[in-house]
GROMACS .gro file of C-alpha atoms in nm:
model
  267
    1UNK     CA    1   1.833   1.505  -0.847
    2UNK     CA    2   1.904   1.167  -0.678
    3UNK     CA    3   1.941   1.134  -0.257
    4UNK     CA    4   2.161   0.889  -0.151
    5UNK     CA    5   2.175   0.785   0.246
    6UNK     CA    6   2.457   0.676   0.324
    7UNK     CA    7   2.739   0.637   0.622
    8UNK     CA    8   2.951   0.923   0.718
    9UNK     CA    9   3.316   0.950   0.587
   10UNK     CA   10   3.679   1.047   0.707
   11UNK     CA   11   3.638   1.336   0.461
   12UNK     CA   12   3.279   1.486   0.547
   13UNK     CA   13   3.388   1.611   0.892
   14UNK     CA   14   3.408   1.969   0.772
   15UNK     CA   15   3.071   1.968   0.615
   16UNK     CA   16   2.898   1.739   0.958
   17UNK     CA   17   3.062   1.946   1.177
   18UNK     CA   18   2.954   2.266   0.968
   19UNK     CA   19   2.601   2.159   0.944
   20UNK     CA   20   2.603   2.062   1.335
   21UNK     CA   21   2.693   2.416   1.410
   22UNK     CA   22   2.462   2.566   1.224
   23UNK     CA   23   2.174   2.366   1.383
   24UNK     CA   24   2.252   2.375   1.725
   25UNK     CA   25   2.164   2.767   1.645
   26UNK     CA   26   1.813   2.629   1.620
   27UNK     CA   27   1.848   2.451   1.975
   28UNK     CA   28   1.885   2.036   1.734
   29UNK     CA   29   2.176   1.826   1.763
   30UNK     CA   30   2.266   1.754   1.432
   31UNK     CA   31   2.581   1.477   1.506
   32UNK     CA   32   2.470   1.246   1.742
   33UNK     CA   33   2.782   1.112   1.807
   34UNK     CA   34   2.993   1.338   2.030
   35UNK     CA   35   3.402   1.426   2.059
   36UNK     CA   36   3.662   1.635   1.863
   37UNK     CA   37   3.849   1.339   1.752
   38UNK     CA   38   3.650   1.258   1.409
   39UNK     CA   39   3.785   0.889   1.396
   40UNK     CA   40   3.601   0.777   1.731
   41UNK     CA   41   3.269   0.897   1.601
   42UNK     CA   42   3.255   0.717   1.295
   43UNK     CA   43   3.382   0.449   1.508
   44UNK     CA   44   3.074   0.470   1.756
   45UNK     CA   45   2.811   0.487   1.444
   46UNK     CA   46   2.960   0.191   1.337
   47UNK     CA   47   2.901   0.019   1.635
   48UNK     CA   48   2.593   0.129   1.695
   49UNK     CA   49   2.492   0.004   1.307
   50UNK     CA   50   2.627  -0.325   1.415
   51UNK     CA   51   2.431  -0.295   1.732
   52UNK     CA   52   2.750  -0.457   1.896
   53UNK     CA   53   2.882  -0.258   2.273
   54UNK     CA   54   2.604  -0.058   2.317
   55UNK     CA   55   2.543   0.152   2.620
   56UNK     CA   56   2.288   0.103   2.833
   57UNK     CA   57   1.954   0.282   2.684
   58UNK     CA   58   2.067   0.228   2.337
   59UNK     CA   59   1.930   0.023   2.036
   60UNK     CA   60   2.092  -0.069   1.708
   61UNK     CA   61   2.037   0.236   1.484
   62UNK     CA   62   2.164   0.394   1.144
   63UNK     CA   63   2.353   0.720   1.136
   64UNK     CA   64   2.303   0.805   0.773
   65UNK     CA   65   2.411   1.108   0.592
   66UNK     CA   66   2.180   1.274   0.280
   67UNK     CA   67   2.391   1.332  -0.021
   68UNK     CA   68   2.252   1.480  -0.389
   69UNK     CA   69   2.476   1.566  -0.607
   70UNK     CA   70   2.777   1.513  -0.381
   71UNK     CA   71   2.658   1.774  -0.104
   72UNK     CA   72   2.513   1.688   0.255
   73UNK     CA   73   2.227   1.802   0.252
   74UNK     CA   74   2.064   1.663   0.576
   75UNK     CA   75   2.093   1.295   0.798
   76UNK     CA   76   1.896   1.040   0.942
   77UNK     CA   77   1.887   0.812   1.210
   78UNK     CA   78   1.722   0.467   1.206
   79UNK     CA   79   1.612   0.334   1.524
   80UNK     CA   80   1.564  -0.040   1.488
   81UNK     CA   81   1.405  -0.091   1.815
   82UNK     CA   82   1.220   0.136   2.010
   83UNK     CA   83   1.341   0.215   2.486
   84UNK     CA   84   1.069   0.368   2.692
   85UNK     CA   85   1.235   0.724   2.597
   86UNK     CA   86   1.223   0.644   2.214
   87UNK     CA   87   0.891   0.505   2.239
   88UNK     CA   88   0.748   0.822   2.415
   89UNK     CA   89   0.941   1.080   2.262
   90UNK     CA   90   1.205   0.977   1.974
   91UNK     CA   91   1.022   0.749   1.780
   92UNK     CA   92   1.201   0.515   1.500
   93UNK     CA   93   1.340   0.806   1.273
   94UNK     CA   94   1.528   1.121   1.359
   95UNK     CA   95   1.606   1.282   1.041
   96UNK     CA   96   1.689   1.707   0.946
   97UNK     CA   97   1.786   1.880   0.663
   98UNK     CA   98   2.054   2.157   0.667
   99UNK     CA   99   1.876   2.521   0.677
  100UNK     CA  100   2.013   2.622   0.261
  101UNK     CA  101   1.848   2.306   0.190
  102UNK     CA  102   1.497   2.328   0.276
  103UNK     CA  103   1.164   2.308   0.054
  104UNK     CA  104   1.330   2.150  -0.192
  105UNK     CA  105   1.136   1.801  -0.123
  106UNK     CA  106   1.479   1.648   0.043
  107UNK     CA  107   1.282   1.582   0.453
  108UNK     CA  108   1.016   1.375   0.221
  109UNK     CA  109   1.279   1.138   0.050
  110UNK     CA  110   1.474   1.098   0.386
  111UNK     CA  111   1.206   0.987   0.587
  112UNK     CA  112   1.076   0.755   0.266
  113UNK     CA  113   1.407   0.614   0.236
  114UNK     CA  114   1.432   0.571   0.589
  115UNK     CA  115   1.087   0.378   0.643
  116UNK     CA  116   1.177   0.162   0.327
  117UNK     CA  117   1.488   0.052   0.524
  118UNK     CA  118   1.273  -0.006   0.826
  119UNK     CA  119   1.027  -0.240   0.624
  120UNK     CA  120   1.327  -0.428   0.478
  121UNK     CA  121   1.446  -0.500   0.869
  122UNK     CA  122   1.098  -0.623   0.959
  123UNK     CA  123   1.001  -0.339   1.119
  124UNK     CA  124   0.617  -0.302   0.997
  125UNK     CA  125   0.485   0.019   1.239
  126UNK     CA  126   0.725   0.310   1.245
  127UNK     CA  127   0.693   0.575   1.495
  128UNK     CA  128   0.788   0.916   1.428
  129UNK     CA  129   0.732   1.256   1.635
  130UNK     CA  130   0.755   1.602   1.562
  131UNK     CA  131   0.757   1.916   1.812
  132UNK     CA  132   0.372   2.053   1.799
  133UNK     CA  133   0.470   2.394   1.620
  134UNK     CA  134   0.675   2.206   1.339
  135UNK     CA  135   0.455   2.278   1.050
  136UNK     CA  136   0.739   2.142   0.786
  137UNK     CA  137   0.783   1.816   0.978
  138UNK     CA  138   0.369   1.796   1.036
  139UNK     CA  139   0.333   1.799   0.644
  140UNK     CA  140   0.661   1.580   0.601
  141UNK     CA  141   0.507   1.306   0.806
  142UNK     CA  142   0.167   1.340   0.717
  143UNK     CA  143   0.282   1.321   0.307
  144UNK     CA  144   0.466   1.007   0.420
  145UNK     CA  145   0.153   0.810   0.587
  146UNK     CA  146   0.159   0.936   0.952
  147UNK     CA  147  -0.172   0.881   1.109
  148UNK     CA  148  -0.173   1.109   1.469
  149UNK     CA  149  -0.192   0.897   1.757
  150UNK     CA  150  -0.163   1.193   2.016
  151UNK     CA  151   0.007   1.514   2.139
  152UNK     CA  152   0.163   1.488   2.442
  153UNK     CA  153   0.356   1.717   2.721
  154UNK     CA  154   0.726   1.575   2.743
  155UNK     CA  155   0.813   1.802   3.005
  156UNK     CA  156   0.958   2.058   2.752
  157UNK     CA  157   0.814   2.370   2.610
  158UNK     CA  158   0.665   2.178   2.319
  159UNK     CA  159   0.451   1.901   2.305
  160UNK     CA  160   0.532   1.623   2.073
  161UNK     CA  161   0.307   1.503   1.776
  162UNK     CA  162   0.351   1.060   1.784
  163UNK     CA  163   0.299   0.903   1.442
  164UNK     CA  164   0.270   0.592   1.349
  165UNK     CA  165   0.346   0.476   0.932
  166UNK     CA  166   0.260   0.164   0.847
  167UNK     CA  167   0.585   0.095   0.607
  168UNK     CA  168   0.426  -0.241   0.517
  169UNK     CA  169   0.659  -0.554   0.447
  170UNK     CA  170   0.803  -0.557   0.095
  171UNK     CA  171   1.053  -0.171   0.150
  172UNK     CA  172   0.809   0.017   0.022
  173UNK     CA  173   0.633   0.233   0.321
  174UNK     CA  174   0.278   0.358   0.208
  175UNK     CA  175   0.299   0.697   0.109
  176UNK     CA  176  -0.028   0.931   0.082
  177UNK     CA  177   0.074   1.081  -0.240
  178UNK     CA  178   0.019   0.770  -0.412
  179UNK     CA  179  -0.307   0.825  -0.507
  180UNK     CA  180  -0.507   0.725  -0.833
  181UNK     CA  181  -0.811   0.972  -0.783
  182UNK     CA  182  -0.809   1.154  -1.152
  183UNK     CA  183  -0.931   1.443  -0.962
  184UNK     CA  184  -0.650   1.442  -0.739
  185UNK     CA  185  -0.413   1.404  -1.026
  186UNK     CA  186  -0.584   1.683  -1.246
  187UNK     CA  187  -0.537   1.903  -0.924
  188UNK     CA  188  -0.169   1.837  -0.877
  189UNK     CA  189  -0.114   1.867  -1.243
  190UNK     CA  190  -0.214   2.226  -1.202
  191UNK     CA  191  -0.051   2.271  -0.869
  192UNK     CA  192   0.280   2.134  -1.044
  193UNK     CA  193   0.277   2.396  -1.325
  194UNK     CA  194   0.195   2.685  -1.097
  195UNK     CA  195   0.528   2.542  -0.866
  196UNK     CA  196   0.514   2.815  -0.620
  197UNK     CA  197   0.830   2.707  -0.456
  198UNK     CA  198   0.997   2.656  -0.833
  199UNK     CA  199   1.059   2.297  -0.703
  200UNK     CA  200   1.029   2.169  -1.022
  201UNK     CA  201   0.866   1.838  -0.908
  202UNK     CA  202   0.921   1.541  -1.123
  203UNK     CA  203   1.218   1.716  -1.341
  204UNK     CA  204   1.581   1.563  -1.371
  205UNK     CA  205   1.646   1.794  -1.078
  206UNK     CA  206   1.332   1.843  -0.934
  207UNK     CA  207   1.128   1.734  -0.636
  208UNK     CA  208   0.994   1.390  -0.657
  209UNK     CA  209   0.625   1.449  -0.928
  210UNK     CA  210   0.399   1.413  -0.563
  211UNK     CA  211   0.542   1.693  -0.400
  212UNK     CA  212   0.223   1.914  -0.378
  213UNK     CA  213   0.031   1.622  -0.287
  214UNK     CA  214  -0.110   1.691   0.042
  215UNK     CA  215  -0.216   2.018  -0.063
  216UNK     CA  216  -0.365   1.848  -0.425
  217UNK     CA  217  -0.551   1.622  -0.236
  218UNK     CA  218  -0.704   1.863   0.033
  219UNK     CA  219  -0.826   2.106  -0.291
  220UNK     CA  220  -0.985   1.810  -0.455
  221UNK     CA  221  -1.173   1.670  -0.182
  222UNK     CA  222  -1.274   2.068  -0.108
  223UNK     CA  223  -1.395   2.081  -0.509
  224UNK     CA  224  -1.560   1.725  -0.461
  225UNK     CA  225  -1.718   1.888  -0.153
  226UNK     CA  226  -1.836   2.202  -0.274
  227UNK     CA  227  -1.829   2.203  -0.672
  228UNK     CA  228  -1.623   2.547  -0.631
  229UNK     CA  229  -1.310   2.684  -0.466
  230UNK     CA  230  -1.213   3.039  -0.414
  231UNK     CA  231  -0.880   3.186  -0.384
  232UNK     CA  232  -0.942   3.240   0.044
  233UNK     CA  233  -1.041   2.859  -0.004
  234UNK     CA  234  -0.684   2.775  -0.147
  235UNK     CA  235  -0.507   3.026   0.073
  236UNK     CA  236  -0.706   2.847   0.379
  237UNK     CA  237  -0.523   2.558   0.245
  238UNK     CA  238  -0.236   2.660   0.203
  239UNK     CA  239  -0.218   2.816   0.515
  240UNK     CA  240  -0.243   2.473   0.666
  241UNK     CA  241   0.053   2.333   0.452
  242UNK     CA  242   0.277   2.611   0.470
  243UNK     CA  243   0.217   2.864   0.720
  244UNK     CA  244   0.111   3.140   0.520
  245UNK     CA  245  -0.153   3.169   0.196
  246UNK     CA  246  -0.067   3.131  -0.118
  247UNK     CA  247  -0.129   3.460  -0.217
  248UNK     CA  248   0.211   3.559   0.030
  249UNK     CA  249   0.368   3.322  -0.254
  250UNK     CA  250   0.231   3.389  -0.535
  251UNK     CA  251   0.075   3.727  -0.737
  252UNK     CA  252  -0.316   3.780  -0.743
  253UNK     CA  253  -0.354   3.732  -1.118
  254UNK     CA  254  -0.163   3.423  -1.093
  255UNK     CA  255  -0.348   3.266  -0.805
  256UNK     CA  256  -0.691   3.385  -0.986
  257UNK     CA  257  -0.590   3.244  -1.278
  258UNK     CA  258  -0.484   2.918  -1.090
  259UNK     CA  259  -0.793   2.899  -0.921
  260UNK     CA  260  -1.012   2.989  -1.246
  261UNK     CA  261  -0.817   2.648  -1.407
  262UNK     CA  262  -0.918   2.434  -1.109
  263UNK     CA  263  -1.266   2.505  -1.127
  264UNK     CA  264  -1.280   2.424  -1.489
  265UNK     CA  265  -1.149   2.099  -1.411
  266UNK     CA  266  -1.427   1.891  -1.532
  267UNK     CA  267  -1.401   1.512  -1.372
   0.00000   0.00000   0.00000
């Protein structure tokens, strides 16, 4: 499994416009771009990706579709510079992924990919921001780096989370998952086998092999902590992650026997 961003085409009207009415069920704007006549929007992303006849409260930005395997799966956009409005509540990256695509690892490589393309425009700080009550964007940004700078009311019924990533100079964004702790590693081995999402993570068409980082690296530094985990000790966890305990996900004999394997992890 390979994402690709790339620009909209002529011939993925039927799937934008598809996606876009699915998620304005969920109260998001999907297409950013607005009008029935298909040729003017891909005209107006590709002004505003030159950053040439912009109006006035707009910055250069990317409109970028996500494609694996030759299906949209989800979009981005790339905010190159940041207004008072972006700056308090948009942040540098907008990105979504189509409800029949979700917890398959796909919001992860989208905002990667999109903070890599940051970095390689000079762009060193990204912002990104997150209704309060998003759990799957919380762990999305948090996987990719996001330290919390606040939550504030934006006059809606949410507050907003503000992150800031460093994404570094050289395309590469710093990524938490990247850790060399063998404990950490041992942990997600473990976590990877048991795959209770069957996300296959680091197969041909897999999640990336990090996927269960977050949670990896909360259940070692709970081991390191305490010598001993439970199963209400992982299901606290992955309450956090997920919204609901393991054991929701998984059968009791397999979470016992995952949790039996962690504490004979011997590091």
């Amino acid at each position: 499994m390979t994402l690709e961003l790339r620009p909209p085409r002529h011939e993925d009207e039927t799937a934008l416009r598809g996606i876009h009415a699915q998620m304005l069920e969920e109260n998001f704007e999907f297409l950013l771009a607005e009008g029935e006549d298909w040729g003017a929007v891909l005209e107006q992303v590709a002004r505003e990706s030159r950053g040439v006849d912009l109006p006035s409260g707009r910055v250069r930005a990317d409109f970028l579709v996500a494609e694996v395997d030759g299906v949209i799966v989800g979009r981005t956009s790339i905010r190159y510079a940041l207004t008072d409005f972006l700056r308090e509540v948009g942040g540098h990256i907008g990105y979504a992924v189509a409800p029949p695509f979700r917890r398959r690892g796909h919001a992860t490589e989208i905002l990667r990919q999109s903070l890599a393309r940051l970095a390689q425009a000079g762009v060193e700080r990204a912002l990104v921001t997150c209704d309060d009550d998003n759990l799957g964007s919380i762990r999305t940004i948090e996987r990719c780096g996001g330290v919390l700078e606040d939550v504030r009311d934006v006059g809606g019924t949410v507050p907003k989370r503000r992150y800031w990533i460093d994404v570094g100079t050289q395309g590469h964004p710093r990524v938490i998952g990247d850790s060399t702790d063998p404990l950490v590693r041992a942990v997600l081995t473990s976590l990877n086998s048991l795959d209770p999402y069957d996300l296959e993570p680091g197969s041909p068409g897999g999640t990336p092999e990090d996927e269960y980082m977050s949670e990896a690296e909360d259940i070692a530094l709970h081991l390191r902590t305490h010598r001993v985990i439970s199963v209400d000790d992982v299901d606290a966890i992955w309450q956090h992650w997920f919204s609901q305990p393991l054991t929701e996900q998984v059968d009791t004999d397999r979470a016992e026997r995952f949790v039996e394997e962690l504490n004979a992890i011997k590091i």
